[in-house]
PDB file of C-alpha atoms in Angstrom:
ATOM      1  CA  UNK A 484      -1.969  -8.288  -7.651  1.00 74.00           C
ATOM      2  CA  UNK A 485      -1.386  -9.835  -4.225  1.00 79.00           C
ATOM      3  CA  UNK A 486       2.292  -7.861  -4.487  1.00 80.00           C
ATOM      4  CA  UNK A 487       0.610  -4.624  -5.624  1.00 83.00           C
ATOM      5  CA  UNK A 488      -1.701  -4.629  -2.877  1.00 84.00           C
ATOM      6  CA  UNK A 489       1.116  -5.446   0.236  1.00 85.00           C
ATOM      7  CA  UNK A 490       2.844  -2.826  -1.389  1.00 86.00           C
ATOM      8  CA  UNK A 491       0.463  -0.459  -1.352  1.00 88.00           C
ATOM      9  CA  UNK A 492      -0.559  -1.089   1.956  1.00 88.00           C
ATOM     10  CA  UNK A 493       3.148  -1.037   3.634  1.00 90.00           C
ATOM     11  CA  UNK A 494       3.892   2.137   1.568  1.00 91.00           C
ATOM     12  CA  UNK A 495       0.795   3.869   3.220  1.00 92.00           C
ATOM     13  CA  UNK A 496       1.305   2.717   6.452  1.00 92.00           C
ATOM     14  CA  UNK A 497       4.904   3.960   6.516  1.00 92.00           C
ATOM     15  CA  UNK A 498       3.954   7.285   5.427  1.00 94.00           C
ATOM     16  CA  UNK A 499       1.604   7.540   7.922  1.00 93.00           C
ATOM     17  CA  UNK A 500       4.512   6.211  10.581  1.00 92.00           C
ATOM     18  CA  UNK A 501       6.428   9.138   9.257  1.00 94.00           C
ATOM     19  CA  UNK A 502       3.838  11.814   9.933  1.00 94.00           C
ATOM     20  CA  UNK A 503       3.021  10.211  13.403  1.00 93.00           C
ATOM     21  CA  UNK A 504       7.261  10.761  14.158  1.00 93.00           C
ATOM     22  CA  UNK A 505       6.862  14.353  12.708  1.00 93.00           C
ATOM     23  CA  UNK A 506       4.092  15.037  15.067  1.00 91.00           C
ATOM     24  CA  UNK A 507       5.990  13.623  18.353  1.00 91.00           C
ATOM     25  CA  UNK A 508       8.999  14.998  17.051  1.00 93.00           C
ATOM     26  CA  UNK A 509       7.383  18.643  16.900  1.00 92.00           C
ATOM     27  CA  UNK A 510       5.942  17.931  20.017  1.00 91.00           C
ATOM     28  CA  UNK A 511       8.987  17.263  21.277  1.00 91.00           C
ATOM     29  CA  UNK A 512      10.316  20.419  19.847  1.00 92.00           C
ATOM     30  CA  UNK A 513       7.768  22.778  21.169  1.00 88.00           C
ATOM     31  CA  UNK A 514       7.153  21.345  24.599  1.00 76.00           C
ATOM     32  CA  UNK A 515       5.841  23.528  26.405  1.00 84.00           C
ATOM     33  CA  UNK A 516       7.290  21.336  29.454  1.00 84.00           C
ATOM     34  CA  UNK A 517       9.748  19.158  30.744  1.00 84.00           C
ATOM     35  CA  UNK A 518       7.397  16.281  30.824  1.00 86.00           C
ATOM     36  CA  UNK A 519       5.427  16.754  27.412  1.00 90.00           C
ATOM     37  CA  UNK A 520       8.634  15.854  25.615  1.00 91.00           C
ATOM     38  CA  UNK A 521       9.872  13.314  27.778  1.00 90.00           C
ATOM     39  CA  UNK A 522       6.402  12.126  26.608  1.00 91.00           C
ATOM     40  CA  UNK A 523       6.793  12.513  22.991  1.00 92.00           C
ATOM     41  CA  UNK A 524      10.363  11.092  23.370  1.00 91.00           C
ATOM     42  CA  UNK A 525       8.597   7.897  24.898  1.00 91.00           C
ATOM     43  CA  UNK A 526       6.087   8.146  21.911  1.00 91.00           C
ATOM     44  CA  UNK A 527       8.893   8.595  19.228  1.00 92.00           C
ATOM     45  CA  UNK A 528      10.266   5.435  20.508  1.00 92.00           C
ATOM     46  CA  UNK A 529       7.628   3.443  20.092  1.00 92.00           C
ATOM     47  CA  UNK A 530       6.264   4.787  16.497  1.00 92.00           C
ATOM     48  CA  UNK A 531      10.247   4.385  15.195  1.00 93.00           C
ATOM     49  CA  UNK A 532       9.808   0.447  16.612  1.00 92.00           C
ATOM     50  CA  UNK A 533       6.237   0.156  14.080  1.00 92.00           C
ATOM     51  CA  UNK A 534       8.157   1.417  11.372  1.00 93.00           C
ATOM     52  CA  UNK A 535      10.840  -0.692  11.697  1.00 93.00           C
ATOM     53  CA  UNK A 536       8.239  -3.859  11.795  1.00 92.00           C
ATOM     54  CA  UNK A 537       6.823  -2.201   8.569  1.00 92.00           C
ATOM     55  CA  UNK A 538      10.453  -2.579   7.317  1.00 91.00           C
ATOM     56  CA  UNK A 539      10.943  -5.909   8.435  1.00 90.00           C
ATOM     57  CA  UNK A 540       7.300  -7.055   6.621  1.00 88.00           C
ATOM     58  CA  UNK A 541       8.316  -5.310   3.192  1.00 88.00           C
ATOM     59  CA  UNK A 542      12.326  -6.338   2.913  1.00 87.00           C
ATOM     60  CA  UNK A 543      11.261 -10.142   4.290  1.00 83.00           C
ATOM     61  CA  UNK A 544      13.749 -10.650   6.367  1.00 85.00           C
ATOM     62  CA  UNK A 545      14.007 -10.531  10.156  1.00 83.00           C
ATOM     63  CA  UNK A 546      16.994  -9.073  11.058  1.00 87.00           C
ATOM     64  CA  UNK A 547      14.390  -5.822  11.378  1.00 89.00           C
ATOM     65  CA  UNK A 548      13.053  -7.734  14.001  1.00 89.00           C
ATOM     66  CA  UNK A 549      15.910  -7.268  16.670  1.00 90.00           C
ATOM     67  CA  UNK A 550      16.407  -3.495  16.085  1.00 91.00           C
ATOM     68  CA  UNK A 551      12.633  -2.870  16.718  1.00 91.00           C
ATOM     69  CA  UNK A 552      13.097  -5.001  19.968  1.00 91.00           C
ATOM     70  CA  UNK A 553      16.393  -2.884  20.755  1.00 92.00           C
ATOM     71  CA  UNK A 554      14.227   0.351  20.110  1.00 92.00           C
ATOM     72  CA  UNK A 555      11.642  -0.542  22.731  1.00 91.00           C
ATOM     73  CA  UNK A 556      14.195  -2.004  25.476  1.00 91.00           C
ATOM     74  CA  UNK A 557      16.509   2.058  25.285  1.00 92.00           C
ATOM     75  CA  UNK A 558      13.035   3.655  24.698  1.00 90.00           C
ATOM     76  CA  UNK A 559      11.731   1.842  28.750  1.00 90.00           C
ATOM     77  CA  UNK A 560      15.064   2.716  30.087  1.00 89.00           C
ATOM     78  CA  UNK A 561      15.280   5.966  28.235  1.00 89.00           C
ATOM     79  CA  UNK A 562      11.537   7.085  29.781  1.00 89.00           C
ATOM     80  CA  UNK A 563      12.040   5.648  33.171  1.00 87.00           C
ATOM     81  CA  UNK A 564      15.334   7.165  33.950  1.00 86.00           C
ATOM     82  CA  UNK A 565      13.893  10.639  32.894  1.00 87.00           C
ATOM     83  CA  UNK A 566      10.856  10.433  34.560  1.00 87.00           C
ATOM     84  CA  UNK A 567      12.790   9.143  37.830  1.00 86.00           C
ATOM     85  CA  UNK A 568      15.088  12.411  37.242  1.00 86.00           C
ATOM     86  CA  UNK A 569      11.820  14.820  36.577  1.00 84.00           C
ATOM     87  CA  UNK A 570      10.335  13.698  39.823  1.00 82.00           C
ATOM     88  CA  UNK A 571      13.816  13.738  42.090  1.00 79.00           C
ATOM     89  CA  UNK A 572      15.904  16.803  40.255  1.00 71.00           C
ATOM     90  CA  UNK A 573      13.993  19.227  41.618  1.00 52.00           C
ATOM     91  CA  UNK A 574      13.372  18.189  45.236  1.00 41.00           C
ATOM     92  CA  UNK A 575      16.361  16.417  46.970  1.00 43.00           C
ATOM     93  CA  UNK A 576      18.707  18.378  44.662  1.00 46.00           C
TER      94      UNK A 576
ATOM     95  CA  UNK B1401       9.812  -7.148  -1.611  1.00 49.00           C
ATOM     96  CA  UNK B1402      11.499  -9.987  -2.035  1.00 56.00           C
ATOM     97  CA  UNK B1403       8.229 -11.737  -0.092  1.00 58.00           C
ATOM     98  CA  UNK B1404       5.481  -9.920  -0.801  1.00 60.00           C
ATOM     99  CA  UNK B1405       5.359 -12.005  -3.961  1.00 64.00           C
ATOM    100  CA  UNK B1406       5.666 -15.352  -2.944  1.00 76.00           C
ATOM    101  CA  UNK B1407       2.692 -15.254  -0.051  1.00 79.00           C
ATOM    102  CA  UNK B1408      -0.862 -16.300  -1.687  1.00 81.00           C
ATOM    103  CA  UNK B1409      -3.710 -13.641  -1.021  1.00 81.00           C
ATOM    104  CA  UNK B1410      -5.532 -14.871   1.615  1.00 83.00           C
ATOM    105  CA  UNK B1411      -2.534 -14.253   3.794  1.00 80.00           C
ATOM    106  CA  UNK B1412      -1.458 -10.712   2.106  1.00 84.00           C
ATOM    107  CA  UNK B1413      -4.984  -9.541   2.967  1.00 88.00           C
ATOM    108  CA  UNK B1414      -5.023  -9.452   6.938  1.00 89.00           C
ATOM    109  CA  UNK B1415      -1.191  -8.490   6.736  1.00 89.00           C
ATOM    110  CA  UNK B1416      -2.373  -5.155   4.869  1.00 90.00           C
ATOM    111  CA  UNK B1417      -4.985  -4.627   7.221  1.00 92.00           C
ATOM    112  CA  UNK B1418      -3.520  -5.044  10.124  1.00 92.00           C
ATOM    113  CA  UNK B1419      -0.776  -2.936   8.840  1.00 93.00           C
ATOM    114  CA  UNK B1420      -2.668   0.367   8.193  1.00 93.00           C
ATOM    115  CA  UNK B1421      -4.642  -0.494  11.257  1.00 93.00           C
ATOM    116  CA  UNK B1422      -1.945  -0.046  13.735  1.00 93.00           C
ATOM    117  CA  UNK B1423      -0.484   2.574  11.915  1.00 93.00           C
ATOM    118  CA  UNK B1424      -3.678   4.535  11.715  1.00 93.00           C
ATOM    119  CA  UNK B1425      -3.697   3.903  15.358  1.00 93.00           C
ATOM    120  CA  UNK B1426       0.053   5.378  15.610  1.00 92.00           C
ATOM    121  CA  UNK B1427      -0.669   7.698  13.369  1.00 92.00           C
ATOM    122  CA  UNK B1428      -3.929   8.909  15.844  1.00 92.00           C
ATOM    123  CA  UNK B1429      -2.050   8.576  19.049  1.00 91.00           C
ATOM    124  CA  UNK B1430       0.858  11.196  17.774  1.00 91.00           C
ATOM    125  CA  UNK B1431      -2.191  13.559  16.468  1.00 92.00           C
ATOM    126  CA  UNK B1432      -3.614  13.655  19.334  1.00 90.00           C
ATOM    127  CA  UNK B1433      -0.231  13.899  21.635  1.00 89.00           C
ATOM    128  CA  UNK B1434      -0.144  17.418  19.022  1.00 88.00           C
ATOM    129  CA  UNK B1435      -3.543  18.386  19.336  1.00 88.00           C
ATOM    130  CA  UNK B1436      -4.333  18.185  22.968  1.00 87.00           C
ATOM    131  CA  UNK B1437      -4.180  20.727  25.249  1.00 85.00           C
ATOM    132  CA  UNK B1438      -2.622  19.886  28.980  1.00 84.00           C
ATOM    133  CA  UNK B1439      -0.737  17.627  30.031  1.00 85.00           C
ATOM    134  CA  UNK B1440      -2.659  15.114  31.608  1.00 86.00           C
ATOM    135  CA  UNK B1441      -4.621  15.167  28.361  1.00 86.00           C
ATOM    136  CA  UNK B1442      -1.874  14.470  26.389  1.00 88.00           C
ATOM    137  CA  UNK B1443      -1.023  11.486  28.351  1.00 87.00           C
ATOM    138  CA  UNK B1444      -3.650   8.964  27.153  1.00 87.00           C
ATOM    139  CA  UNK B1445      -3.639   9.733  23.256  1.00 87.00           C
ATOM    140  CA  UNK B1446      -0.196   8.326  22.570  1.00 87.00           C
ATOM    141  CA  UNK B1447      -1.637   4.872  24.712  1.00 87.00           C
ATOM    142  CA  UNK B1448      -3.499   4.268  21.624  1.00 84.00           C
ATOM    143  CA  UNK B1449      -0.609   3.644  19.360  1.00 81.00           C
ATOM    144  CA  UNK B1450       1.395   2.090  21.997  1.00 85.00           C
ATOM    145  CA  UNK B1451      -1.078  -0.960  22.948  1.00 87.00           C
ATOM    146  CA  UNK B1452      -3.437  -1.581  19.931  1.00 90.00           C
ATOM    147  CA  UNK B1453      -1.496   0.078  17.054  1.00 90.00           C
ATOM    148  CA  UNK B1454       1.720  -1.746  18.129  1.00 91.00           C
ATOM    149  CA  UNK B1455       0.158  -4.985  19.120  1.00 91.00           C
ATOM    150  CA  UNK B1456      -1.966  -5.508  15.035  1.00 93.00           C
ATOM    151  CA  UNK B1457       1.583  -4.405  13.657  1.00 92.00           C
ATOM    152  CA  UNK B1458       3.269  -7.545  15.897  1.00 92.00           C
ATOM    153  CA  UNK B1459       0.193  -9.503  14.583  1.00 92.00           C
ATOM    154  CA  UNK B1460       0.655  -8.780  11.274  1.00 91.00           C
ATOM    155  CA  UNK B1461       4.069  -9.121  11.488  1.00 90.00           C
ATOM    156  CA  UNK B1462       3.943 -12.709  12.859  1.00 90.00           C
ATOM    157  CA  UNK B1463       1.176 -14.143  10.298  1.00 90.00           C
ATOM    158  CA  UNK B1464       3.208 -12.826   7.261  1.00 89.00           C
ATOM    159  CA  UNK B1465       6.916 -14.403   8.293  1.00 88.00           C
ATOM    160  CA  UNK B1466       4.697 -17.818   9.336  1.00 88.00           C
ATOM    161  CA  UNK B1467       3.321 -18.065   6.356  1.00 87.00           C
ATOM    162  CA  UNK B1468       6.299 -16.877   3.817  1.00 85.00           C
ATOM    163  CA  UNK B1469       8.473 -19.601   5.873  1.00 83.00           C
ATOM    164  CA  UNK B1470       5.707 -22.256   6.324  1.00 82.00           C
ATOM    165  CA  UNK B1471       6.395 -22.631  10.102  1.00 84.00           C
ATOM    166  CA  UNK B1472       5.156 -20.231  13.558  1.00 84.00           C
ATOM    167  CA  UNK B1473       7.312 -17.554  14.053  1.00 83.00           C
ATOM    168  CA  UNK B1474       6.176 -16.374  17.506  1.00 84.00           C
ATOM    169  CA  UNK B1475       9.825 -14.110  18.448  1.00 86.00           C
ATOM    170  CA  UNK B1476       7.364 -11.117  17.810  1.00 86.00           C
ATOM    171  CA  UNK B1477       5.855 -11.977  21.245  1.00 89.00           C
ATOM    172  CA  UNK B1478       8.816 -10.902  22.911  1.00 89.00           C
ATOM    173  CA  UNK B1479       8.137  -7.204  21.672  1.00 89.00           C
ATOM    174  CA  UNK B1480       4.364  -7.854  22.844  1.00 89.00           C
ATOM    175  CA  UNK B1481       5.327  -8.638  26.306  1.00 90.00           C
ATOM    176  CA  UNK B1482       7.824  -5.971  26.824  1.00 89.00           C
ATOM    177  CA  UNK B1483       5.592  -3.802  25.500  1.00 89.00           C
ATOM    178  CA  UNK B1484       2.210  -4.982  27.108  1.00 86.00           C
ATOM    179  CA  UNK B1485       4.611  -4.877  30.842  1.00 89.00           C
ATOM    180  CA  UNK B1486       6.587  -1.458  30.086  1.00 90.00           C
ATOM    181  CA  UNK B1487       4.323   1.164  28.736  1.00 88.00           C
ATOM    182  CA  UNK B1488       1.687   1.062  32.254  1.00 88.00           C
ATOM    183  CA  UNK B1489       4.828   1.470  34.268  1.00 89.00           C
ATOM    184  CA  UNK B1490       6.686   4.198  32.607  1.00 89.00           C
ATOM    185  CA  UNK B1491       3.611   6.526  32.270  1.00 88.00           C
ATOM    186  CA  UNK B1492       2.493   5.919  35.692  1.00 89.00           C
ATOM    187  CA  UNK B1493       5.840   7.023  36.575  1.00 88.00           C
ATOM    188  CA  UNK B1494       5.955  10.039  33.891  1.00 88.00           C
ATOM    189  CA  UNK B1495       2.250  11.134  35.087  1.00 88.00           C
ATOM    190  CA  UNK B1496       3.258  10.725  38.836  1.00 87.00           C
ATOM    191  CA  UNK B1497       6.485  12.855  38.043  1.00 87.00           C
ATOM    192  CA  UNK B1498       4.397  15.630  36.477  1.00 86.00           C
ATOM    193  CA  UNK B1499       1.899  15.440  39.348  1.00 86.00           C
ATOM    194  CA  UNK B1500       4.940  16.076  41.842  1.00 84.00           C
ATOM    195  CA  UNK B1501       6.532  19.487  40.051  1.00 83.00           C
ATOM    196  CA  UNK B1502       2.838  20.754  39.538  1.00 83.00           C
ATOM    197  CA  UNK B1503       2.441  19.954  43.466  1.00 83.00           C
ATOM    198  CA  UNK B1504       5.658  21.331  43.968  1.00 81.00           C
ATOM    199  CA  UNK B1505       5.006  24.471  41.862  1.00 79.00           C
ATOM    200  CA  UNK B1506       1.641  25.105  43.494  1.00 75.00           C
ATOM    201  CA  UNK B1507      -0.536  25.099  40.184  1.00 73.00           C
ATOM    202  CA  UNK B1508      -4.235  25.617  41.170  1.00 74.00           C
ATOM    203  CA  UNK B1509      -5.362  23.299  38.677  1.00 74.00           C
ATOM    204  CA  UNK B1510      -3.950  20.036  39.928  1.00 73.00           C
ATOM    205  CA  UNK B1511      -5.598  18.797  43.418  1.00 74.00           C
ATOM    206  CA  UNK B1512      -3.470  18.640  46.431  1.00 73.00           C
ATOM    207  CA  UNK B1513      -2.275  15.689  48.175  1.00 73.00           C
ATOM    208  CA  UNK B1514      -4.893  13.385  49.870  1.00 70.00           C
ATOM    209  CA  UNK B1515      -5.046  14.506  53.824  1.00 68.00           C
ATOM    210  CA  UNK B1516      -2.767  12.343  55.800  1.00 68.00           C
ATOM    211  CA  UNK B1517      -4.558   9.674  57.694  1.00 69.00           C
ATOM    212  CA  UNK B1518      -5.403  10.473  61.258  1.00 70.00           C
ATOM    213  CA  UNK B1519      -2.671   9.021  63.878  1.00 72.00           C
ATOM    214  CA  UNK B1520      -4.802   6.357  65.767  1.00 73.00           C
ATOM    215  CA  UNK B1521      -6.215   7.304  69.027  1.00 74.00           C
ATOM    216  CA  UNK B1522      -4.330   7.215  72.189  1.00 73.00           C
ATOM    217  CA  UNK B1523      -5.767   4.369  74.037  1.00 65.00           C
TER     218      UNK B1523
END
């Protein structure tokens, strides 16, 4: 019972963290802008890091843990650095 | 599932809820990153998934490892910290860089630079 319904629960809630990458994803896909996928990039990142804790709850161990923490840490630099190249790239260059 | 058996039901009840929770809330955030039409629209519906959705998921994620190993296991803080001090900054800078080519572009529909303060009179 108590098994059935964690189950349940972690099986929905990675389903819906799939569709919520598929949408960022396609966002990322269609744009229309520089900055609307460097936004669903920075989005991607941080619905890939949930569904890695989702992982980590339903396998029981923690070695999830660290990859989810690894996610966010490249998804900062990864947004920053872009962001700092959006706003410079076009001016000074 | 090697845990999901072993953790009594008072315990596997907040861990499911707080589960879908924050992945409703991802799961909204994304939608509405889709959905929405400009830019600076855009912006605030992934902040949904990013504070709330993330920080239930941490929660959840902490009560169910204390409980199936009878002892706190707080290392999910780390995650809420970074998170809690990163996302502010790296949107402010995204929404300030998208501010700057729309400037630089000339679009009507973004308002121009604040005047720049008058030089103090000679005295």
């Amino acid at each position: 019972m108590t098994a059935a319904l964690l189950g349940a629960a972690l099986l929905l809630a990675q389903l819906m963290l799939a569709v919520a990458m598929g949408c960022a994803a396609l966002r990322a896909l269609v744009g229309p802008r520089a900055q609307d996928r460097v936004l669903a990039l920075d989005t991607l990142y941080v619905n890939a890091a949930m569904l890695l804790l989702v992982f980590g709850i339903r396998t029981g161990t923690t070695h999830y843990f660290e990859a989810a923490l690894l996610v966010t840490l490249l998804g900062f630099v990864a947004t920053a650095a872009l962001s700092k190249f959006l706003m410079r790239g076009e001016v000074i260059e | 599932m090697t845990g999901a058996a072993e953790i009594p039901f008072w315990a596997a009840l907040p861990v499911a809820v707080l589960v879908l929770f924050g992945a409703g809330l991802g799961l909204t955030g994304s939608i509405g990153l889709l959905r929405l039409r400009g830019f600076y629209e855009r912006v605030h519906a992934p902040t949904l998934g990013t504070t709330l959705g993330i920080g239930s998921i941490l929660i959840a994620s902490m009560l169910f490892f204390s409980v199936l190993q009878t002892r706190p296991v707080l290392h999910e803080l780390l995650i809420a910290a970074f998170i809690v001090v990163t996302t502010p900054v790296t949107l402010m800078l995204l929404a300030r860089a998208a501010l700057h080519r729309d400037r630089a572009e000339s679009d009507p529909s973004v308002p121009a630079p604040a005047a720049p303060t008058a030089p103090p009179p000679p005295a």
